[in-house]
Amino acid sequence: MQFLKNVLSTIVGLFLFCLLFFFFILIIAAAVGSSSKETVEVKNNSVIELDLSKVSMDYAGKFSSEKFAFFNEEPKNGLINVLKAIDVAKTDSKIKGITITNNTNNLGVAQLKTLRDKIAEFKKSGKFVVSYADTYAQTDYYLNSVADTLYVNPVGEFEFKGLSSELMFFKDFQEKSGITMEVIRHGKYKSAVEPFIANEMSPENREQMSGLLNDLWDSMITDIAASRKISKDSLNSIAQNLSARTPEMAKSRGLVDKIGYEDQYRAGIKKALKVSKDEDYEEISILDYAEANAAADLLKSMENQVAIIYAQGEITNGEGGLNQVGEISIRKAFKTALEDDAVKAIVLRVDSPGGNALTSDLIWREVELAKKKKPVVVSMGNYAASGGYYISCGADRIFAEASTITGSIGVFGVLPNFSKVANNLGVHAQTVSTHDNGAEYSLFQPMQDKTRNVITQSVEQVYGVFVSRVAQGRKLSPEAVDAIGQGRVWSGTDAQRIGLVDEIGGLDAAVKYAAKKANMKDYGTVDYPEYEADFNTFLQNMGNSSVSMFQSRESLIKQEVGEENYRIIERLRRVSQIKGTQAMMPFEINIR
């Protein structure tokens, strides 16, 4: 028997050794591969290919590890890296133009506006911008319409029809399944919880959604009209009548310039570059160009800097990450920026639909403390709503794009309840406690009126604090804030009109204002937060095919159930994980 035990332990030991050895080799290979990565060479007479397929967030993050130096890296696939690269390209004699070929992107309208403005600046240098697509989706066309010349495939499709948003409701689902959500909210527009208490849109929610979509559409066609020299009335008529749905119709309406295949498009680029027909022209992707010029911003004045702190994603407690705004990482970022003598001003870049109310208040406090020492300016991205607005309202000045979704000053609480489904399955629960309120809320018993009253008081208290923070920061009366609050979302245009935002402008405008406020003429920028890297983070951020087998849980689920079904699952999951009172905008505004 002892012999068998020894054999078994030896086999187990060998298996564990082989497994650990495999991972060790994988780490070494990855480290060597990343460290030996060749520097991208920018050749003469080159064009930049604006490939945005790997760009989804403003900030791709900084990662570091005290244990493993090769984990330390700063990905260059954030929108901010693209914007900086285009800035460099304006004055780079090797770069002759930008091509946008079959571009697809995951960016929001406000991000596209920022990128579009940057490309328009690039065009002023005298260099060309050209675009080709087999099919133009509506948001893709919004970006591409800034180009000098637009091509579309002869048998391609063209989408230009206006905006819409579909909301899903789960009231009947709850009644049939027995799984219900107990909802307490303040704000007649607080539609984040409406899907769980109704089967259709409330008049208030329809009003705010209609106003928001119309403002976003107007912002988009204002830019398209200026680039294509077509009146807004004409563009609205085209959308209303679907009179640009084919390549020929789009060309006759002036939305595109040429109908042709990709080889014809590239032949035109060769002609512009004076490259012979049988030769290839030099092309470099925007992310490679960003990598090659990563040091350009560092060469600017190191004595004068504006720190950009990115708050992107849902607001949660704890450390946070690239897709989550946590008080720990944000607090570290503010502390580092305040202690750095080279940093003279701070820009808080907010792209968040809100989240945990307590965390929102903790970050609001960091802004309050920071602006006593250095100017703090907010730049709003796609979203700065509810908790996203909470953390913004105290800044010295607030910038937003016309298409930013903001406001949503309201509060709610959601508690899942399984008492009905448990009863149907024959499961019953009872509680014993020393005091009337000694027991916590039970998922398996109907919510008591006294519990509802306590939670309602908490929601009302948080809403009162939220209103007071906004009133203090925006120099408005609490009554005025309540009148424009009630959970209603606003476009950046309307937010400026009602006093929630100071100026319409992108990140560049906010940085310039912050620098001016700090009396700086020559300055650079530095990005925060910095995240602690672990092995899983390292694998996810690597593009090395040797670790392509390691996919995120989210990507695997999306592959199996599809994008639309994944969104439903994710929405329900987020509700089930909510803890504490929430300051969050409608769960999902899916604009099409």
Coordinates of C-alpha atoms in Angstrom, one line a residue:
M1 CA 0.0 0.0 0.0
Q2 CA 2.8 2.4 0.9
F3 CA 4.4 1.6 -2.5
L4 CA 1.2 2.6 -4.3
K5 CA 1.0 5.8 -2.3
N6 CA 4.6 6.6 -3.3
V7 CA 3.9 5.9 -7.0
L8 CA 0.7 8.0 -6.9
S9 CA 2.5 11.0 -5.2
T10 CA 5.3 10.8 -7.7
I11 CA 2.8 10.8 -10.6
V12 CA 1.0 13.8 -9.1
G13 CA 4.3 15.6 -8.5
L14 CA 5.4 15.0 -12.1
F15 CA 2.1 16.3 -13.4
L16 CA 2.3 19.5 -11.3
F17 CA 5.9 20.0 -12.3
C18 CA 5.0 19.7 -16.0
L19 CA 2.1 22.1 -15.6
L20 CA 4.2 24.7 -13.8
F21 CA 7.0 24.2 -16.2
F22 CA 4.6 24.8 -19.1
F23 CA 3.4 28.1 -17.6
F24 CA 6.9 29.1 -16.8
I25 CA 8.0 28.6 -20.4
L26 CA 4.8 30.5 -21.6
I27 CA 5.7 33.5 -19.3
I28 CA 9.3 33.6 -20.5
A29 CA 8.3 33.3 -24.2
A30 CA 5.7 36.1 -23.7
A31 CA 8.2 38.3 -21.9
V32 CA 10.9 37.7 -24.5
G33 CA 8.4 38.2 -27.3
S34 CA 7.2 41.5 -25.9
S35 CA 10.6 42.8 -25.1
S36 CA 12.1 41.9 -28.5
K37 CA 9.2 43.5 -30.4
E38 CA 10.6 45.4 -33.3
T39 CA 10.2 49.1 -33.4
V40 CA 7.9 50.2 -36.2
E41 CA 9.6 52.1 -38.9
V42 CA 7.8 55.0 -40.5
K43 CA 8.9 55.2 -44.1
N44 CA 8.9 58.1 -46.5
N45 CA 5.8 58.8 -48.6
S46 CA 3.6 56.8 -46.2
V47 CA -0.2 56.9 -45.4
I48 CA -1.8 56.1 -42.1
E49 CA -4.5 53.4 -42.2
L50 CA -7.1 54.5 -39.6
D51 CA -8.0 51.0 -38.3
L52 CA -10.1 51.4 -35.2
S53 CA -11.2 47.8 -34.7
K54 CA -9.1 47.4 -31.5
V55 CA -10.0 50.8 -30.1
S56 CA -13.0 51.1 -27.7
M57 CA -11.9 53.1 -24.7
D58 CA -10.5 56.6 -24.3
Y59 CA -7.7 55.2 -22.1
A60 CA -6.0 51.8 -22.6
G61 CA -4.4 51.9 -19.2
K62 CA -1.0 51.7 -17.5
F63 CA -0.1 48.4 -15.9
S64 CA 2.8 47.7 -13.5
S65 CA 4.0 44.9 -11.2
E66 CA 6.6 45.0 -8.5
K67 CA 7.2 41.2 -8.8
F68 CA 7.5 40.9 -12.5
A69 CA 9.1 43.7 -14.5
F70 CA 8.0 42.4 -17.8
F71 CA 4.4 42.9 -16.8
N72 CA 5.0 46.6 -16.8
E73 CA 3.5 48.0 -20.0
E74 CA 1.3 50.8 -21.3
P75 CA -0.9 49.6 -24.2
K76 CA -1.2 52.1 -27.0
N77 CA -4.7 51.2 -28.3
G78 CA -6.7 53.8 -26.5
L79 CA -8.5 56.7 -28.3
I80 CA -6.1 59.1 -26.6
N81 CA -3.2 57.4 -28.4
V82 CA -4.9 57.7 -31.7
L83 CA -5.6 61.4 -31.2
K84 CA -2.0 62.1 -30.2
A85 CA -0.7 60.1 -33.2
I86 CA -2.8 62.2 -35.6
D87 CA -1.4 65.3 -33.9
V88 CA 2.1 64.2 -34.6
A89 CA 1.2 63.1 -38.2
K90 CA 0.2 66.7 -39.1
T91 CA 3.8 67.8 -39.0
D92 CA 5.5 64.5 -40.0
S93 CA 6.9 65.0 -43.5
K94 CA 6.9 61.2 -44.0
I95 CA 3.1 61.1 -43.7
K96 CA 1.1 62.2 -46.7
G97 CA -2.4 61.3 -45.7
I98 CA -4.9 59.1 -43.9
T99 CA -7.0 56.3 -45.4
I100 CA -10.1 54.9 -43.8
T101 CA -10.8 51.6 -45.4
N102 CA -13.8 49.4 -44.5
N103 CA -13.6 51.0 -41.1
T104 CA -15.7 49.5 -38.2
N105 CA -15.5 50.9 -34.7
N106 CA -16.9 50.4 -31.2
L107 CA -16.8 54.1 -30.3
G108 CA -19.6 56.2 -29.0
V109 CA -20.9 59.3 -30.8
A110 CA -19.1 61.7 -28.5
Q111 CA -15.8 59.8 -29.1
L112 CA -16.4 59.9 -32.9
K113 CA -17.0 63.6 -32.7
T114 CA -13.6 64.1 -30.9
L115 CA -11.9 61.9 -33.5
R116 CA -13.7 63.6 -36.4
D117 CA -12.5 67.0 -35.2
K118 CA -9.0 65.8 -34.9
I119 CA -9.0 64.5 -38.5
A120 CA -10.5 67.8 -39.7
E121 CA -7.5 69.5 -38.0
F122 CA -5.2 67.1 -39.8
K123 CA -6.7 68.1 -43.2
K124 CA -5.8 71.7 -42.6
S125 CA -2.1 70.7 -42.9
G126 CA -2.8 70.2 -46.6
K127 CA -2.6 66.4 -46.4
F128 CA -5.4 64.2 -47.8
V129 CA -8.0 62.0 -46.1
V130 CA -9.8 59.5 -48.2
S131 CA -12.4 56.8 -47.3
Y132 CA -13.7 53.5 -48.8
A133 CA -16.3 51.1 -47.6
D134 CA -18.2 48.1 -48.9
T135 CA -21.0 49.1 -46.6
Y136 CA -21.5 52.3 -44.7
A137 CA -23.2 51.9 -41.3
Q138 CA -24.6 55.2 -40.0
T139 CA -22.1 55.9 -37.3
D140 CA -19.3 54.8 -39.6
Y141 CA -20.5 57.3 -42.2
Y142 CA -20.6 60.0 -39.6
L143 CA -16.8 59.6 -39.0
N144 CA -15.9 59.0 -42.7
S145 CA -17.9 61.9 -44.0
V146 CA -15.0 64.2 -42.9
A147 CA -12.8 62.7 -45.7
D148 CA -12.0 64.7 -48.8
T149 CA -13.2 61.9 -51.0
L150 CA -15.5 59.0 -50.2
Y151 CA -15.8 55.8 -52.2
V152 CA -18.5 53.1 -51.9
N153 CA -18.6 49.6 -53.4
P154 CA -20.9 49.4 -56.5
V155 CA -23.0 46.6 -54.9
G156 CA -22.5 47.9 -51.3
E157 CA -25.1 49.2 -48.9
F158 CA -25.6 52.7 -47.5
E159 CA -27.4 53.4 -44.2
F160 CA -28.8 56.9 -43.5
K161 CA -32.1 56.7 -41.7
G162 CA -32.0 58.6 -38.4
L163 CA -31.5 57.3 -34.9
S164 CA -33.6 54.9 -32.7
S165 CA -33.2 53.2 -29.4
E166 CA -35.0 50.0 -28.3
L167 CA -35.7 49.4 -24.6
M168 CA -36.6 46.0 -23.1
F169 CA -39.1 45.5 -20.3
F170 CA -39.2 42.6 -17.8
K171 CA -42.4 43.1 -15.7
D172 CA -44.3 40.1 -17.2
F173 CA -41.1 38.0 -17.1
Q174 CA -40.9 38.6 -13.4
E175 CA -44.5 37.6 -12.8
K176 CA -44.2 34.4 -14.9
S177 CA -40.8 33.4 -13.5
G178 CA -41.4 34.4 -9.9
I179 CA -38.1 36.3 -9.8
T180 CA -38.9 39.9 -9.0
M181 CA -37.0 43.1 -8.4
E182 CA -38.1 45.3 -5.5
V183 CA -37.6 48.9 -6.7
I184 CA -37.4 52.1 -4.7
R185 CA -36.5 55.3 -6.7
H186 CA -36.5 59.0 -6.6
G187 CA -37.1 60.7 -9.9
K188 CA -39.9 60.4 -12.4
Y189 CA -37.4 60.1 -15.2
K190 CA -35.3 57.5 -13.4
S191 CA -35.8 54.9 -16.1
A192 CA -32.9 52.6 -15.0
V193 CA -35.5 50.6 -13.0
E194 CA -38.5 51.1 -15.3
P195 CA -37.9 47.8 -17.2
F196 CA -38.7 46.0 -13.9
I197 CA -41.9 47.9 -13.0
A198 CA -43.6 48.3 -16.3
N199 CA -44.2 46.7 -19.7
E200 CA -43.8 49.9 -21.7
M201 CA -42.2 53.3 -21.7
S202 CA -43.6 55.9 -19.3
P203 CA -44.5 59.3 -20.9
E204 CA -41.6 60.9 -19.1
N205 CA -39.1 58.3 -20.4
R206 CA -40.4 58.6 -23.9
E207 CA -40.1 62.4 -23.6
Q208 CA -36.4 62.3 -22.5
M209 CA -35.4 59.6 -25.0
S210 CA -37.0 61.5 -27.9
G211 CA -35.3 64.7 -26.9
L212 CA -32.0 63.0 -26.5
L213 CA -32.1 61.2 -29.8
N214 CA -33.1 64.4 -31.7
D215 CA -30.2 66.3 -30.1
L216 CA -27.7 63.6 -31.0
W217 CA -29.0 63.4 -34.5
D218 CA -28.8 67.2 -34.9
S219 CA -25.2 67.2 -33.7
M220 CA -24.3 64.5 -36.2
I221 CA -25.9 66.1 -39.3
T222 CA -24.5 69.5 -38.4
D223 CA -21.0 68.1 -38.9
I224 CA -22.0 66.1 -41.9
A225 CA -23.7 69.1 -43.5
A226 CA -20.5 71.2 -43.0
S227 CA -18.2 68.5 -44.5
R228 CA -20.4 67.5 -47.4
K229 CA -21.8 71.0 -48.1
I230 CA -25.4 69.7 -47.9
S231 CA -28.1 71.5 -45.9
K232 CA -29.5 69.9 -42.8
D233 CA -33.0 70.1 -44.2
S234 CA -31.8 68.0 -47.2
L235 CA -30.1 65.5 -44.9
N236 CA -33.3 65.1 -42.8
S237 CA -35.2 64.6 -46.0
I238 CA -32.8 61.9 -47.2
A239 CA -33.1 60.1 -43.9
Q240 CA -36.9 60.4 -43.8
N241 CA -37.3 59.0 -47.3
L242 CA -34.4 56.5 -47.3
S243 CA -33.3 58.2 -50.5
A244 CA -29.6 57.2 -50.1
R245 CA -30.0 53.5 -49.5
T246 CA -28.1 52.4 -52.6
P247 CA -24.6 53.5 -53.8
E248 CA -26.1 55.3 -56.8
M249 CA -28.7 57.1 -54.6
A250 CA -26.0 58.1 -52.1
K251 CA -23.8 59.5 -54.8
S252 CA -26.7 61.4 -56.5
R253 CA -27.5 63.0 -53.1
G254 CA -23.9 64.0 -52.6
L255 CA -23.2 61.8 -49.6
V256 CA -20.4 60.0 -51.4
D257 CA -18.1 61.1 -54.3
K258 CA -17.3 57.9 -56.2
I259 CA -18.6 54.4 -56.8
G260 CA -15.9 51.9 -57.3
Y261 CA -14.0 48.8 -56.0
E262 CA -11.2 48.8 -53.4
D263 CA -8.6 48.3 -56.1
Q264 CA -9.8 51.5 -57.9
Y265 CA -9.7 53.3 -54.6
R266 CA -6.2 52.3 -53.9
A267 CA -5.2 53.2 -57.5
G268 CA -6.4 56.7 -56.7
I269 CA -4.1 56.8 -53.6
K270 CA -1.1 55.6 -55.7
K271 CA -1.8 58.5 -58.1
A272 CA -1.9 61.0 -55.3
L273 CA 1.4 59.6 -53.9
K274 CA 2.9 59.4 -57.4
V275 CA 3.5 55.7 -57.0
S276 CA 3.5 53.6 -60.2
K277 CA 0.6 51.2 -60.7
D278 CA 2.6 48.1 -60.3
E279 CA 4.1 49.1 -57.0
D280 CA 2.7 49.1 -53.5
Y281 CA 2.5 52.4 -51.5
E282 CA 3.8 52.6 -47.9
E283 CA 1.1 52.1 -45.3
I284 CA 1.2 52.1 -41.5
S285 CA -1.7 51.4 -39.1
I286 CA -2.7 54.1 -36.7
L287 CA -1.8 52.0 -33.7
D288 CA 1.6 51.1 -35.0
Y289 CA 2.2 54.8 -35.7
A290 CA 1.1 55.6 -32.2
E291 CA 3.6 53.1 -30.9
A292 CA 6.4 54.5 -33.1
N293 CA 5.7 58.0 -31.8
A294 CA 4.9 57.2 -28.2
A295 CA 7.8 59.4 -27.0
A296 CA 6.6 62.5 -28.8
D297 CA 4.4 63.7 -26.0
L298 CA 7.2 63.0 -23.5
L299 CA 9.5 65.3 -25.4
K300 CA 7.2 68.2 -24.6
S301 CA 7.9 70.3 -21.5
M302 CA 8.5 67.9 -18.5
E303 CA 8.3 70.8 -16.1
N304 CA 4.7 71.7 -17.0
Q305 CA 2.1 69.0 -17.3
V306 CA -1.6 68.5 -17.3
A307 CA -2.6 65.2 -15.6
I308 CA -5.6 63.5 -17.3
I309 CA -7.4 61.1 -14.9
Y310 CA -9.7 58.7 -16.8
A311 CA -12.9 57.6 -15.0
Q312 CA -14.4 55.2 -17.5
G313 CA -17.1 52.5 -16.9
E314 CA -19.5 51.8 -14.1
I315 CA -18.8 53.3 -10.7
T316 CA -18.1 50.5 -8.2
N317 CA -16.4 50.2 -4.8
G318 CA -12.9 49.0 -4.4
E319 CA -9.9 49.2 -6.7
G320 CA -11.7 49.5 -10.1
G321 CA -10.1 48.9 -13.4
L322 CA -10.2 49.8 -17.1
N323 CA -14.0 49.3 -17.3
Q324 CA -14.8 50.2 -13.8
V325 CA -14.4 53.4 -11.8
G326 CA -13.2 52.5 -8.3
E327 CA -12.4 55.0 -5.5
I328 CA -9.0 53.4 -4.7
S329 CA -7.5 53.8 -8.2
I330 CA -9.0 57.2 -8.6
R331 CA -7.8 58.3 -5.2
K332 CA -4.2 57.1 -6.0
A333 CA -4.3 59.0 -9.3
F334 CA -5.3 62.3 -7.6
K335 CA -2.7 61.8 -4.9
T336 CA 0.1 61.2 -7.4
A337 CA -1.0 64.2 -9.6
L338 CA -1.2 66.5 -6.6
E339 CA 2.2 65.4 -5.2
D340 CA 3.9 65.8 -8.6
D341 CA 5.3 69.4 -8.9
A342 CA 5.4 69.1 -12.7
V343 CA 1.6 68.7 -12.8
K344 CA 0.0 72.1 -12.6
A345 CA -3.6 71.2 -13.5
I346 CA -5.9 68.1 -13.6
V347 CA -8.5 67.1 -16.1
L348 CA -10.9 64.4 -15.0
R349 CA -12.1 62.6 -18.2
V350 CA -15.5 61.0 -17.4
D351 CA -17.1 58.3 -19.5
S352 CA -19.5 56.7 -17.0
P353 CA -23.2 56.0 -16.7
G354 CA -22.9 56.1 -12.9
G355 CA -23.2 53.4 -10.3
N356 CA -22.6 53.1 -6.6
A357 CA -23.7 56.3 -4.8
L358 CA -21.3 56.0 -1.9
T359 CA -18.3 55.6 -4.3
S360 CA -19.5 58.5 -6.3
D361 CA -19.5 60.7 -3.2
L362 CA -16.0 59.5 -2.3
I363 CA -14.7 60.5 -5.7
W364 CA -16.6 63.8 -5.5
R365 CA -14.7 64.5 -2.3
E366 CA -11.3 63.8 -4.0
V367 CA -12.3 66.5 -6.6
E368 CA -13.2 68.9 -3.8
L369 CA -9.8 68.4 -2.1
A370 CA -7.8 68.5 -5.3
K371 CA -9.2 71.8 -6.6
K372 CA -8.0 73.6 -3.4
K373 CA -4.5 72.9 -4.6
K374 CA -4.7 72.8 -8.4
P375 CA -7.3 73.5 -11.1
V376 CA -9.6 70.6 -11.8
V377 CA -11.5 70.6 -15.1
V378 CA -13.9 67.9 -16.3
S379 CA -14.1 66.6 -19.8
M380 CA -17.2 64.5 -20.5
G381 CA -17.1 61.7 -23.1
N382 CA -20.1 59.5 -24.3
Y383 CA -21.6 59.4 -20.8
A384 CA -21.3 61.4 -17.6
A385 CA -24.7 60.6 -16.2
S386 CA -26.1 60.1 -12.7
G387 CA -23.0 59.0 -10.6
G388 CA -20.9 60.1 -13.6
Y389 CA -22.4 63.6 -13.2
Y390 CA -22.0 63.4 -9.4
I391 CA -18.3 63.1 -9.7
S392 CA -18.1 65.9 -12.2
C393 CA -20.3 68.6 -10.7
G394 CA -17.8 70.1 -8.3
A395 CA -15.1 70.8 -10.9
D396 CA -13.9 74.3 -11.7
R397 CA -15.2 74.0 -15.2
I398 CA -17.1 71.3 -17.1
F399 CA -16.7 70.5 -20.9
A400 CA -19.0 68.2 -22.8
E401 CA -19.6 67.3 -26.4
A402 CA -23.0 68.2 -27.9
S403 CA -23.7 64.5 -28.1
T404 CA -22.7 63.6 -24.5
I405 CA -25.4 62.0 -22.4
T406 CA -25.3 63.6 -19.0
G407 CA -27.5 64.7 -16.1
S408 CA -29.7 61.8 -14.7
I409 CA -29.7 63.4 -11.3
G410 CA -31.6 60.7 -9.5
V411 CA -31.2 57.8 -7.1
F412 CA -32.7 54.3 -6.9
G413 CA -32.4 51.0 -5.0
V414 CA -33.0 47.5 -6.4
L415 CA -33.3 44.3 -4.4
P416 CA -34.0 41.0 -6.0
N417 CA -36.7 38.8 -4.4
F418 CA -37.1 35.1 -4.9
S419 CA -40.0 34.5 -2.5
K420 CA -42.6 33.8 -5.2
V421 CA -40.4 31.3 -7.2
A422 CA -39.3 29.7 -3.9
N423 CA -42.9 29.3 -2.8
N424 CA -43.8 27.7 -6.2
L425 CA -41.0 25.2 -5.7
G426 CA -42.1 24.4 -2.2
V427 CA -39.3 26.3 -0.4
H428 CA -40.3 28.4 2.6
A429 CA -38.2 30.6 4.9
Q430 CA -38.7 32.0 8.4
T431 CA -36.6 34.3 10.4
V432 CA -35.8 34.6 14.2
S433 CA -34.1 37.7 15.6
T434 CA -33.6 39.5 18.9
H435 CA -35.1 42.8 17.6
D436 CA -37.7 43.9 15.2
N437 CA -35.1 45.1 12.7
G438 CA -32.4 42.7 13.6
A439 CA -32.7 40.6 10.5
E440 CA -31.4 41.6 7.2
Y441 CA -33.6 41.7 4.1
S442 CA -34.3 38.2 3.0
L443 CA -34.4 37.2 -0.7
F444 CA -36.9 34.4 0.2
Q445 CA -39.6 36.4 2.0
P446 CA -41.8 39.2 0.7
M447 CA -40.5 42.7 1.4
Q448 CA -42.1 44.2 4.5
D449 CA -43.5 47.7 4.6
K450 CA -41.1 48.7 7.3
T451 CA -38.1 47.5 5.2
R452 CA -39.4 49.5 2.2
N453 CA -39.8 52.6 4.3
V454 CA -36.2 52.4 5.6
I455 CA -34.8 51.9 2.1
T456 CA -37.0 54.8 0.8
Q457 CA -35.6 57.1 3.5
S458 CA -32.1 56.1 2.4
V459 CA -32.8 56.8 -1.3
E460 CA -34.4 60.2 -0.4
Q461 CA -31.4 61.0 1.8
V462 CA -28.9 60.2 -0.9
Y463 CA -30.9 62.1 -3.5
G464 CA -30.9 65.2 -1.2
V465 CA -27.1 65.0 -0.8
F466 CA -26.8 64.5 -4.6
V467 CA -28.9 67.7 -5.2
S468 CA -26.9 69.7 -2.7
R469 CA -23.6 68.6 -4.3
V470 CA -24.8 69.8 -7.7
A471 CA -26.3 73.0 -6.3
Q472 CA -23.0 73.8 -4.6
G473 CA -20.8 73.0 -7.6
R474 CA -23.0 74.6 -10.2
K475 CA -24.1 77.6 -8.1
L476 CA -27.8 76.8 -8.4
S477 CA -30.5 76.6 -5.9
P478 CA -31.6 73.1 -4.7
E479 CA -35.0 73.8 -6.1
A480 CA -33.5 74.6 -9.5
V481 CA -31.5 71.4 -9.5
D482 CA -34.5 69.3 -8.5
A483 CA -36.5 70.8 -11.4
I484 CA -33.9 69.6 -13.9
G485 CA -33.1 66.5 -11.9
Q486 CA -35.7 63.7 -11.3
G487 CA -33.4 61.3 -13.1
R488 CA -33.8 63.0 -16.5
V489 CA -30.9 62.5 -19.0
W490 CA -29.8 65.5 -21.1
S491 CA -27.7 65.9 -24.2
G492 CA -24.5 68.0 -23.8
T493 CA -26.3 70.8 -25.8
D494 CA -29.3 70.9 -23.4
A495 CA -27.0 70.4 -20.4
Q496 CA -25.2 73.6 -21.3
R497 CA -28.5 75.5 -21.8
I498 CA -29.8 74.5 -18.3
G499 CA -26.4 75.1 -16.5
L500 CA -25.1 71.6 -15.9
V501 CA -22.3 72.1 -18.3
D502 CA -20.1 75.2 -19.0
E503 CA -18.8 74.7 -22.5
I504 CA -19.3 72.4 -25.5
G505 CA -15.9 71.0 -26.5
G506 CA -13.8 67.8 -26.4
L507 CA -10.8 66.6 -24.4
D508 CA -8.4 69.0 -26.2
A509 CA -10.5 72.0 -25.2
A510 CA -10.6 70.9 -21.6
V511 CA -6.8 70.4 -21.5
K512 CA -6.2 73.8 -23.0
Y513 CA -8.5 75.5 -20.5
A514 CA -6.8 73.7 -17.6
A515 CA -3.4 74.7 -18.9
K516 CA -4.5 78.3 -19.2
K517 CA -6.0 78.3 -15.8
A518 CA -2.6 77.1 -14.5
N519 CA -0.8 79.8 -16.5
M520 CA 1.0 77.3 -18.8
K521 CA 1.9 77.9 -22.4
D522 CA 4.2 75.0 -23.1
Y523 CA 3.0 71.8 -21.5
G524 CA 2.6 68.1 -21.9
T525 CA 0.1 65.6 -20.6
V526 CA 0.4 62.5 -18.3
D527 CA -2.3 59.8 -18.0
Y528 CA -3.7 58.1 -14.9
P529 CA -4.7 55.8 -13.2
E530 CA -2.0 53.1 -13.1
Y531 CA -3.2 49.6 -12.3
E532 CA -1.6 46.7 -10.6
A533 CA -0.9 44.0 -13.2
D534 CA -1.4 40.3 -12.6
F535 CA -0.8 37.4 -15.0
N536 CA -4.3 37.4 -16.3
T537 CA -4.2 41.1 -17.1
F538 CA -0.9 40.5 -18.9
L539 CA -2.3 37.8 -21.1
Q540 CA -5.4 39.8 -22.0
N541 CA -3.4 42.8 -23.0
M542 CA -1.0 40.9 -25.2
G543 CA -1.6 40.5 -28.9
N544 CA 0.7 37.5 -29.0
S545 CA -0.9 34.5 -30.8
S546 CA 0.8 32.1 -28.5
V547 CA -1.6 33.1 -25.8
S548 CA -4.7 33.5 -28.0
M549 CA -6.1 30.4 -26.2
F550 CA -6.7 32.6 -23.2
Q551 CA -10.0 34.4 -23.9
S552 CA -12.0 36.5 -21.5
R553 CA -15.1 35.0 -20.0
E554 CA -17.1 37.8 -21.6
S555 CA -15.8 37.1 -25.1
L556 CA -16.6 33.4 -24.8
I557 CA -20.2 34.0 -23.7
K558 CA -20.7 36.5 -26.5
Q559 CA -19.5 33.9 -29.0
E560 CA -21.9 31.3 -27.7
V561 CA -25.1 33.4 -27.2
G562 CA -24.6 36.4 -29.5
E563 CA -24.1 40.1 -28.8
E564 CA -27.9 40.9 -28.3
N565 CA -28.5 38.0 -25.9
Y566 CA -25.3 38.8 -24.0
R567 CA -26.5 42.4 -23.4
I568 CA -29.7 41.0 -21.8
I569 CA -27.8 38.5 -19.6
E570 CA -25.3 41.3 -18.6
R571 CA -28.2 43.7 -17.7
L572 CA -29.8 41.1 -15.4
R573 CA -26.5 40.1 -13.9
R574 CA -25.7 43.7 -13.0
V575 CA -29.0 44.2 -11.3
S576 CA -28.5 41.0 -9.2
Q577 CA -25.1 42.3 -8.1
I578 CA -26.2 45.8 -7.1
K579 CA -25.3 46.6 -3.5
G580 CA -26.3 49.8 -1.8
T581 CA -28.1 52.9 -3.2
Q582 CA -27.3 53.6 -6.8
A583 CA -26.9 56.8 -8.8
M584 CA -27.1 55.4 -12.3
M585 CA -28.6 56.4 -15.7
P586 CA -30.9 54.1 -17.7
F587 CA -29.1 50.7 -17.9
E588 CA -28.6 50.8 -21.6
I589 CA -29.3 53.4 -24.2
N590 CA -28.6 51.4 -27.3
I591 CA -28.6 54.0 -30.1
R592 CA -29.0 52.6 -33.7

